[in-house]
PDB file of C-alpha atoms in Angstrom:
ATOM      1  CA  ALA R 198     113.958 112.521 100.537  1.00 69.00           C
ATOM      2  CA  GLN R 199     112.195 111.492  97.389  1.00 78.00           C
ATOM      3  CA  SER R 200     108.535 112.329  96.915  1.00 89.00           C
ATOM      4  CA  VAL R 201     105.930 112.163  94.215  1.00 94.00           C
ATOM      5  CA  THR R 202     103.076 114.639  94.041  1.00 96.00           C
ATOM      6  CA  GLN R 203      99.908 114.222  92.092  1.00 97.00           C
ATOM      7  CA  PRO R 204      98.113 117.509  92.746  1.00 97.00           C
ATOM      8  CA  ASP R 205      94.712 116.389  91.501  1.00 96.00           C
ATOM      9  CA  ILE R 206      92.893 113.886  93.675  1.00 96.00           C
ATOM     10  CA  HIS R 207      89.920 113.591  91.341  1.00 97.00           C
ATOM     11  CA  ILE R 208      89.291 114.654  87.748  1.00 97.00           C
ATOM     12  CA  THR R 209      86.032 114.400  85.837  1.00 97.00           C
ATOM     13  CA  VAL R 210      86.199 114.493  82.071  1.00 97.00           C
ATOM     14  CA  SER R 211      83.655 114.008  79.310  1.00 97.00           C
ATOM     15  CA  GLU R 212      84.007 111.101  76.958  1.00 97.00           C
ATOM     16  CA  GLY R 213      85.926 112.201  73.894  1.00 97.00           C
ATOM     17  CA  ALA R 214      87.597 115.095  75.693  1.00 97.00           C
ATOM     18  CA  SER R 215      91.302 115.331  76.362  1.00 97.00           C
ATOM     19  CA  LEU R 216      92.856 114.377  79.670  1.00 98.00           C
ATOM     20  CA  GLU R 217      96.000 115.536  81.418  1.00 98.00           C
ATOM     21  CA  LEU R 218      97.165 114.194  84.770  1.00 98.00           C
ATOM     22  CA  ARG R 219      99.940 116.005  86.565  1.00 98.00           C
ATOM     23  CA  CYS R 220     102.889 114.478  88.336  1.00 97.00           C
ATOM     24  CA  ASN R 221     105.791 116.247  90.014  1.00 96.00           C
ATOM     25  CA  TYR R 222     108.660 114.559  91.753  1.00 94.00           C
ATOM     26  CA  SER R 223     111.428 115.470  94.107  1.00 90.00           C
ATOM     27  CA  TYR R 224     114.525 113.356  93.722  1.00 83.00           C
ATOM     28  CA  GLY R 225     118.279 113.586  94.071  1.00 76.00           C
ATOM     29  CA  ALA R 226     118.875 112.713  90.437  1.00 79.00           C
ATOM     30  CA  THR R 227     116.709 111.971  87.453  1.00 79.00           C
ATOM     31  CA  PRO R 228     114.852 108.823  88.384  1.00 85.00           C
ATOM     32  CA  TYR R 229     113.080 106.285  86.289  1.00 89.00           C
ATOM     33  CA  LEU R 230     109.476 107.438  85.831  1.00 92.00           C
ATOM     34  CA  PHE R 231     106.283 105.436  85.405  1.00 94.00           C
ATOM     35  CA  TRP R 232     102.568 105.750  85.108  1.00 97.00           C
ATOM     36  CA  TYR R 233     100.350 102.918  86.301  1.00 97.00           C
ATOM     37  CA  VAL R 234      96.591 102.520  86.092  1.00 97.00           C
ATOM     38  CA  GLN R 235      94.401 100.676  88.572  1.00 95.00           C
ATOM     39  CA  SER R 236      90.852  99.781  87.633  1.00 90.00           C
ATOM     40  CA  PRO R 237      88.422  99.043  90.471  1.00 84.00           C
ATOM     41  CA  GLY R 238      89.299  95.756  92.153  1.00 79.00           C
ATOM     42  CA  GLN R 239      92.265  95.235  89.876  1.00 83.00           C
ATOM     43  CA  GLY R 240      96.011  95.315  90.175  1.00 88.00           C
ATOM     44  CA  LEU R 241      98.315  97.936  88.733  1.00 94.00           C
ATOM     45  CA  GLN R 242      98.938  97.965  85.011  1.00 94.00           C
ATOM     46  CA  LEU R 243     101.941  99.755  83.557  1.00 94.00           C
ATOM     47  CA  LEU R 244     100.902 102.425  81.068  1.00 96.00           C
ATOM     48  CA  LEU R 245     104.307 103.777  80.147  1.00 95.00           C
ATOM     49  CA  LYS R 246     107.791 104.420  81.406  1.00 93.00           C
ATOM     50  CA  TYR R 247     110.657 106.841  80.943  1.00 93.00           C
ATOM     51  CA  PHE R 248     114.226 105.734  81.350  1.00 88.00           C
ATOM     52  CA  SER R 249     116.180 108.001  79.001  1.00 86.00           C
ATOM     53  CA  GLY R 250     116.136 109.475  75.527  1.00 87.00           C
ATOM     54  CA  ASP R 251     113.098 111.052  73.920  1.00 89.00           C
ATOM     55  CA  THR R 252     111.223 112.983  76.593  1.00 92.00           C
ATOM     56  CA  LEU R 253     107.857 112.251  75.014  1.00 96.00           C
ATOM     57  CA  VAL R 254     106.984 108.620  75.598  1.00 96.00           C
ATOM     58  CA  GLN R 255     104.132 106.637  74.172  1.00 97.00           C
ATOM     59  CA  GLY R 256     102.301 104.023  76.139  1.00 96.00           C
ATOM     60  CA  ILE R 257      99.439 101.634  75.872  1.00 96.00           C
ATOM     61  CA  LYS R 258      95.776 102.556  75.437  1.00 95.00           C
ATOM     62  CA  GLY R 259      96.663 105.769  73.591  1.00 96.00           C
ATOM     63  CA  PHE R 260      98.399 107.441  76.534  1.00 98.00           C
ATOM     64  CA  GLU R 261     101.547 109.509  76.332  1.00 98.00           C
ATOM     65  CA  ALA R 262     103.662 111.334  78.889  1.00 98.00           C
ATOM     66  CA  GLU R 263     106.219 114.092  78.705  1.00 97.00           C
ATOM     67  CA  PHE R 264     109.256 114.316  80.943  1.00 95.00           C
ATOM     68  CA  LYS R 265     110.338 117.861  81.727  1.00 94.00           C
ATOM     69  CA  ARG R 266     113.553 117.901  83.695  1.00 92.00           C
ATOM     70  CA  SER R 267     113.421 121.642  84.405  1.00 92.00           C
ATOM     71  CA  GLN R 268     110.009 121.275  86.016  1.00 93.00           C
ATOM     72  CA  SER R 269     110.588 117.834  87.593  1.00 93.00           C
ATOM     73  CA  SER R 270     107.357 116.768  85.979  1.00 95.00           C
ATOM     74  CA  PHE R 271     106.060 113.759  84.125  1.00 97.00           C
ATOM     75  CA  ASN R 272     102.509 114.557  83.040  1.00 98.00           C
ATOM     76  CA  LEU R 273     100.249 111.976  81.464  1.00 98.00           C
ATOM     77  CA  ARG R 274      97.975 112.852  78.553  1.00 98.00           C
ATOM     78  CA  LYS R 275      95.364 111.295  76.347  1.00 98.00           C
ATOM     79  CA  PRO R 276      93.807 113.195  73.435  1.00 97.00           C
ATOM     80  CA  SER R 277      90.381 111.574  73.622  1.00 97.00           C
ATOM     81  CA  VAL R 278      89.187 109.585  76.616  1.00 97.00           C
ATOM     82  CA  HIS R 279      86.941 106.571  76.502  1.00 96.00           C
ATOM     83  CA  TRP R 280      84.545 105.459  79.227  1.00 95.00           C
ATOM     84  CA  SER R 281      86.896 102.545  79.921  1.00 94.00           C
ATOM     85  CA  ASP R 282      89.603 105.007  80.995  1.00 96.00           C
ATOM     86  CA  ALA R 283      87.762 105.597  84.257  1.00 96.00           C
ATOM     87  CA  ALA R 284      90.229 104.366  86.857  1.00 97.00           C
ATOM     88  CA  GLU R 285      92.844 105.498  89.327  1.00 97.00           C
ATOM     89  CA  TYR R 286      96.176 106.607  87.920  1.00 98.00           C
ATOM     90  CA  PHE R 287      99.450 106.499  89.797  1.00 97.00           C
ATOM     91  CA  CYS R 288     102.711 108.199  88.979  1.00 97.00           C
ATOM     92  CA  ALA R 289     105.781 106.414  90.317  1.00 94.00           C
ATOM     93  CA  VAL R 290     109.500 107.036  90.448  1.00 91.00           C
ATOM     94  CA  GLY R 291     112.351 104.639  91.025  1.00 86.00           C
ATOM     95  CA  PRO R 292     116.075 105.088  91.515  1.00 77.00           C
ATOM     96  CA  ARG R 293     118.684 104.261  88.944  1.00 72.00           C
ATOM     97  CA  SER R 294     120.206 101.657  91.212  1.00 70.00           C
ATOM     98  CA  ASN R 295     119.790  98.103  92.322  1.00 60.00           C
ATOM     99  CA  ASP R 296     117.748  99.131  95.375  1.00 63.00           C
ATOM    100  CA  TYR R 297     114.841  99.543  93.149  1.00 71.00           C
ATOM    101  CA  LYS R 298     111.874 100.543  95.230  1.00 82.00           C
ATOM    102  CA  LEU R 299     109.142 102.525  93.565  1.00 88.00           C
ATOM    103  CA  SER R 300     107.726 105.579  95.288  1.00 91.00           C
ATOM    104  CA  PHE R 301     104.147 106.287  94.299  1.00 94.00           C
ATOM    105  CA  GLY R 302     102.057 109.396  94.240  1.00 96.00           C
ATOM    106  CA  ALA R 303      98.716 109.426  96.024  1.00 95.00           C
ATOM    107  CA  GLY R 304      96.873 108.757  92.790  1.00 96.00           C
ATOM    108  CA  THR R 305      94.328 110.608  90.675  1.00 97.00           C
ATOM    109  CA  THR R 306      90.871 109.165  90.221  1.00 97.00           C
ATOM    110  CA  VAL R 307      89.436 109.793  86.779  1.00 97.00           C
ATOM    111  CA  THR R 308      85.696 109.778  86.214  1.00 97.00           C
ATOM    112  CA  VAL R 309      84.408 109.783  82.643  1.00 97.00           C
ATOM    113  CA  ARG R 310      80.960 111.176  82.016  1.00 96.00           C
ATOM    114  CA  ALA R 311      78.940 110.355  78.946  1.00 90.00           C
TER     115      ALA R 311
ATOM    116  CA  ASP U 114      97.305  89.608  82.836  1.00 82.00           C
ATOM    117  CA  SER U 115     100.782  90.594  84.033  1.00 86.00           C
ATOM    118  CA  GLY U 116     101.972  87.041  84.594  1.00 92.00           C
ATOM    119  CA  VAL U 117     102.416  87.632  88.321  1.00 96.00           C
ATOM    120  CA  THR U 118     100.128  85.511  90.462  1.00 96.00           C
ATOM    121  CA  GLN U 119      99.137  86.062  94.063  1.00 97.00           C
ATOM    122  CA  THR U 120      97.222  83.868  96.440  1.00 97.00           C
ATOM    123  CA  PRO U 121      94.872  84.099  98.133  1.00 97.00           C
ATOM    124  CA  LYS U 122      92.805  86.829  96.541  1.00 95.00           C
ATOM    125  CA  HIS U 123      91.017  87.638  99.779  1.00 96.00           C
ATOM    126  CA  LEU U 124      91.886  86.885 103.362  1.00 97.00           C
ATOM    127  CA  ILE U 125      89.794  87.619 106.426  1.00 98.00           C
ATOM    128  CA  THR U 126      91.295  87.008 109.816  1.00 97.00           C
ATOM    129  CA  ALA U 127      91.245  88.217 113.395  1.00 97.00           C
ATOM    130  CA  THR U 128      93.562  90.455 115.349  1.00 97.00           C
ATOM    131  CA  GLY U 129      96.582  88.674 116.763  1.00 97.00           C
ATOM    132  CA  GLN U 130      96.632  86.062 114.031  1.00 98.00           C
ATOM    133  CA  ARG U 131      99.350  85.273 111.494  1.00 98.00           C
ATOM    134  CA  VAL U 132      98.904  84.951 107.735  1.00 98.00           C
ATOM    135  CA  THR U 133     101.067  84.129 104.750  1.00 98.00           C
ATOM    136  CA  LEU U 134     100.648  85.722 101.361  1.00 98.00           C
ATOM    137  CA  ARG U 135     102.135  84.031  98.351  1.00 98.00           C
ATOM    138  CA  CYS U 136     103.490  85.428  95.112  1.00 98.00           C
ATOM    139  CA  SER U 137     104.757  83.777  91.956  1.00 98.00           C
ATOM    140  CA  PRO U 138     106.699  86.145  89.708  1.00 96.00           C
ATOM    141  CA  ARG U 139     106.651  86.212  85.935  1.00 95.00           C
ATOM    142  CA  SER U 140     108.656  83.450  84.355  1.00 93.00           C
ATOM    143  CA  GLY U 141     112.309  84.433  84.380  1.00 89.00           C
ATOM    144  CA  ASP U 142     111.957  87.427  86.687  1.00 93.00           C
ATOM    145  CA  LEU U 143     114.513  87.384  89.477  1.00 92.00           C
ATOM    146  CA  SER U 144     113.306  90.370  91.490  1.00 92.00           C
ATOM    147  CA  VAL U 145     110.206  90.322  93.660  1.00 94.00           C
ATOM    148  CA  TYR U 146     108.787  93.336  95.460  1.00 95.00           C
ATOM    149  CA  TRP U 147     106.048  93.664  98.041  1.00 97.00           C
ATOM    150  CA  TYR U 148     103.856  96.750  98.421  1.00 96.00           C
ATOM    151  CA  GLN U 149     101.035  97.657 100.757  1.00 97.00           C
ATOM    152  CA  GLN U 150      98.129  99.802  99.595  1.00 95.00           C
ATOM    153  CA  SER U 151      95.927 101.344 102.268  1.00 93.00           C
ATOM    154  CA  LEU U 152      93.551 104.279 102.274  1.00 88.00           C
ATOM    155  CA  ASP U 153      95.602 106.335 104.697  1.00 89.00           C
ATOM    156  CA  GLN U 154      99.137 105.458 103.539  1.00 90.00           C
ATOM    157  CA  GLY U 155      98.627 104.915  99.830  1.00 92.00           C
ATOM    158  CA  LEU U 156     101.029 102.572  98.038  1.00 94.00           C
ATOM    159  CA  GLN U 157     104.070 101.849 100.167  1.00 94.00           C
ATOM    160  CA  PHE U 158     107.084  99.742  99.315  1.00 93.00           C
ATOM    161  CA  LEU U 159     107.734  97.019 101.868  1.00 96.00           C
ATOM    162  CA  ILE U 160     110.617  94.847 100.719  1.00 95.00           C
ATOM    163  CA  GLN U 161     112.526  93.587  97.671  1.00 93.00           C
ATOM    164  CA  TYR U 162     114.189  90.264  97.014  1.00 93.00           C
ATOM    165  CA  TYR U 163     116.558  89.475  94.200  1.00 91.00           C
ATOM    166  CA  ASN U 164     117.332  85.873  93.367  1.00 92.00           C
ATOM    167  CA  GLY U 165     116.674  84.745  96.922  1.00 93.00           C
ATOM    168  CA  GLU U 166     118.420  87.550  98.743  1.00 93.00           C
ATOM    169  CA  GLU U 167     116.929  90.585 100.425  1.00 93.00           C
ATOM    170  CA  ARG U 168     117.906  93.633  98.378  1.00 89.00           C
ATOM    171  CA  ALA U 169     115.990  96.598  99.809  1.00 89.00           C
ATOM    172  CA  LYS U 170     113.690  97.354 102.689  1.00 91.00           C
ATOM    173  CA  GLY U 171     111.048 100.008 103.042  1.00 91.00           C
ATOM    174  CA  ASN U 172     108.870 100.843 106.017  1.00 85.00           C
ATOM    175  CA  ILE U 173     108.181  97.226 106.784  1.00 93.00           C
ATOM    176  CA  LEU U 174     107.046  96.484 110.308  1.00 94.00           C
ATOM    177  CA  GLU U 175     109.037  94.070 112.453  1.00 96.00           C
ATOM    178  CA  ARG U 176     105.905  91.910 112.642  1.00 97.00           C
ATOM    179  CA  PHE U 177     106.202  91.401 108.888  1.00 97.00           C
ATOM    180  CA  SER U 178     108.766  89.234 107.173  1.00 96.00           C
ATOM    181  CA  ALA U 179     109.320  87.861 103.716  1.00 97.00           C
ATOM    182  CA  GLN U 180     111.450  85.416 101.843  1.00 97.00           C
ATOM    183  CA  GLN U 181     112.125  84.306  98.318  1.00 97.00           C
ATOM    184  CA  PHE U 182     112.554  80.624  97.654  1.00 97.00           C
ATOM    185  CA  PRO U 183     114.875  78.855  95.188  1.00 96.00           C
ATOM    186  CA  ASP U 184     112.035  78.558  92.668  1.00 95.00           C
ATOM    187  CA  LEU U 185     111.763  82.375  92.965  1.00 95.00           C
ATOM    188  CA  HIS U 186     108.293  82.481  94.462  1.00 97.00           C
ATOM    189  CA  SER U 187     107.983  84.680  97.501  1.00 98.00           C
ATOM    190  CA  GLU U 188     105.967  84.720 100.685  1.00 98.00           C
ATOM    191  CA  LEU U 189     105.065  87.646 102.912  1.00 98.00           C
ATOM    192  CA  ASN U 190     104.360  86.689 106.500  1.00 98.00           C
ATOM    193  CA  LEU U 191     102.310  89.008 108.653  1.00 98.00           C
ATOM    194  CA  SER U 192     102.035  88.217 112.355  1.00 97.00           C
ATOM    195  CA  SER U 193     100.323  89.640 115.442  1.00 97.00           C
ATOM    196  CA  LEU U 194      97.888  91.253 113.080  1.00 97.00           C
ATOM    197  CA  GLU U 195      96.236  94.546 113.973  1.00 97.00           C
ATOM    198  CA  LEU U 196      93.201  96.267 112.532  1.00 96.00           C
ATOM    199  CA  GLY U 197      95.484  98.737 110.796  1.00 95.00           C
ATOM    200  CA  ASP U 198      97.111  95.961 108.791  1.00 96.00           C
ATOM    201  CA  SER U 199      93.968  95.662 106.710  1.00 97.00           C
ATOM    202  CA  ALA U 200      95.074  96.596 103.214  1.00 97.00           C
ATOM    203  CA  LEU U 201      95.694  95.398  99.699  1.00 96.00           C
ATOM    204  CA  TYR U 202      99.078  93.726  99.401  1.00 97.00           C
ATOM    205  CA  PHE U 203     100.689  93.675  96.003  1.00 97.00           C
ATOM    206  CA  CYS U 204     103.563  91.672  94.714  1.00 97.00           C
ATOM    207  CA  ALA U 205     105.511  92.820  91.688  1.00 95.00           C
ATOM    208  CA  SER U 206     108.344  91.309  89.719  1.00 94.00           C
ATOM    209  CA  SER U 207     110.971  92.487  87.282  1.00 91.00           C
ATOM    210  CA  PRO U 208     113.663  90.690  85.313  1.00 83.00           C
ATOM    211  CA  LEU U 209     116.421  92.849  86.741  1.00 75.00           C
ATOM    212  CA  ALA U 210     116.552  95.500  89.401  1.00 62.00           C
ATOM    213  CA  GLY U 211     116.168  98.864  87.746  1.00 61.00           C
ATOM    214  CA  THR U 212     113.583  97.899  85.151  1.00 75.00           C
ATOM    215  CA  GLU U 213     109.829  98.144  85.090  1.00 85.00           C
ATOM    216  CA  GLN U 214     107.843  96.194  87.632  1.00 90.00           C
ATOM    217  CA  PHE U 215     104.836  94.079  86.778  1.00 93.00           C
ATOM    218  CA  PHE U 216     102.191  93.838  89.450  1.00 94.00           C
ATOM    219  CA  GLY U 217     100.034  90.956  90.514  1.00 95.00           C
ATOM    220  CA  PRO U 218      96.307  91.324  91.220  1.00 94.00           C
ATOM    221  CA  GLY U 219      96.894  91.724  94.956  1.00 96.00           C
ATOM    222  CA  THR U 220      95.679  90.060  98.126  1.00 97.00           C
ATOM    223  CA  ARG U 221      93.057  91.938 100.083  1.00 96.00           C
ATOM    224  CA  LEU U 222      93.602  91.386 103.791  1.00 97.00           C
ATOM    225  CA  THR U 223      90.848  92.216 106.238  1.00 97.00           C
ATOM    226  CA  VAL U 224      91.641  92.044 109.934  1.00 97.00           C
ATOM    227  CA  LEU U 225      88.597  91.978 112.185  1.00 96.00           C
TER     228      LEU U 225
END
């Protein structure tokens, strides 16, 4: 059965510091991979996605993620966080098929301190 | 703004009642998905429609049903509501199955 693990429930980072959020997945084949961000009281916004090709993908708001097939990981990074990056981040995977349901990790809450 | 709209934004109702949540996908998107976000279960896929037809089902309760209309908007019907149905319900859309999904702002359902 497919599963998505985000090992860190909560991360606190100083403004201007780098951020890395971990995501590991268990899947029968290489899935499509996504990172979404949810600000308090808001919906989910797509940060970036990986379908194929270059394993380092760039997203919005200065985020990037690296797909590592050997480690079944898709970690999200940002070199320098801003206070507005405080939010909950979700890793998601979806099958390469028409039954396209996303499976989400439990989420990582990021707090940014001044 | 993702282009996906959901109404209402908030809904408060009592146990045993029935409610309908509405979703309008982005212009041109044929696929609509419904998800439930709760504190204990996280984000769970409920059901997918593609151009009016049910395409995939997740752990959707029998008390819940959905449909997609010819104009592509979708409705999620929740009946015989229980306290545990209190959650944030998201709708998402995508142009084709197998591409990224764009989420609406959600409907927060509170069952008292």
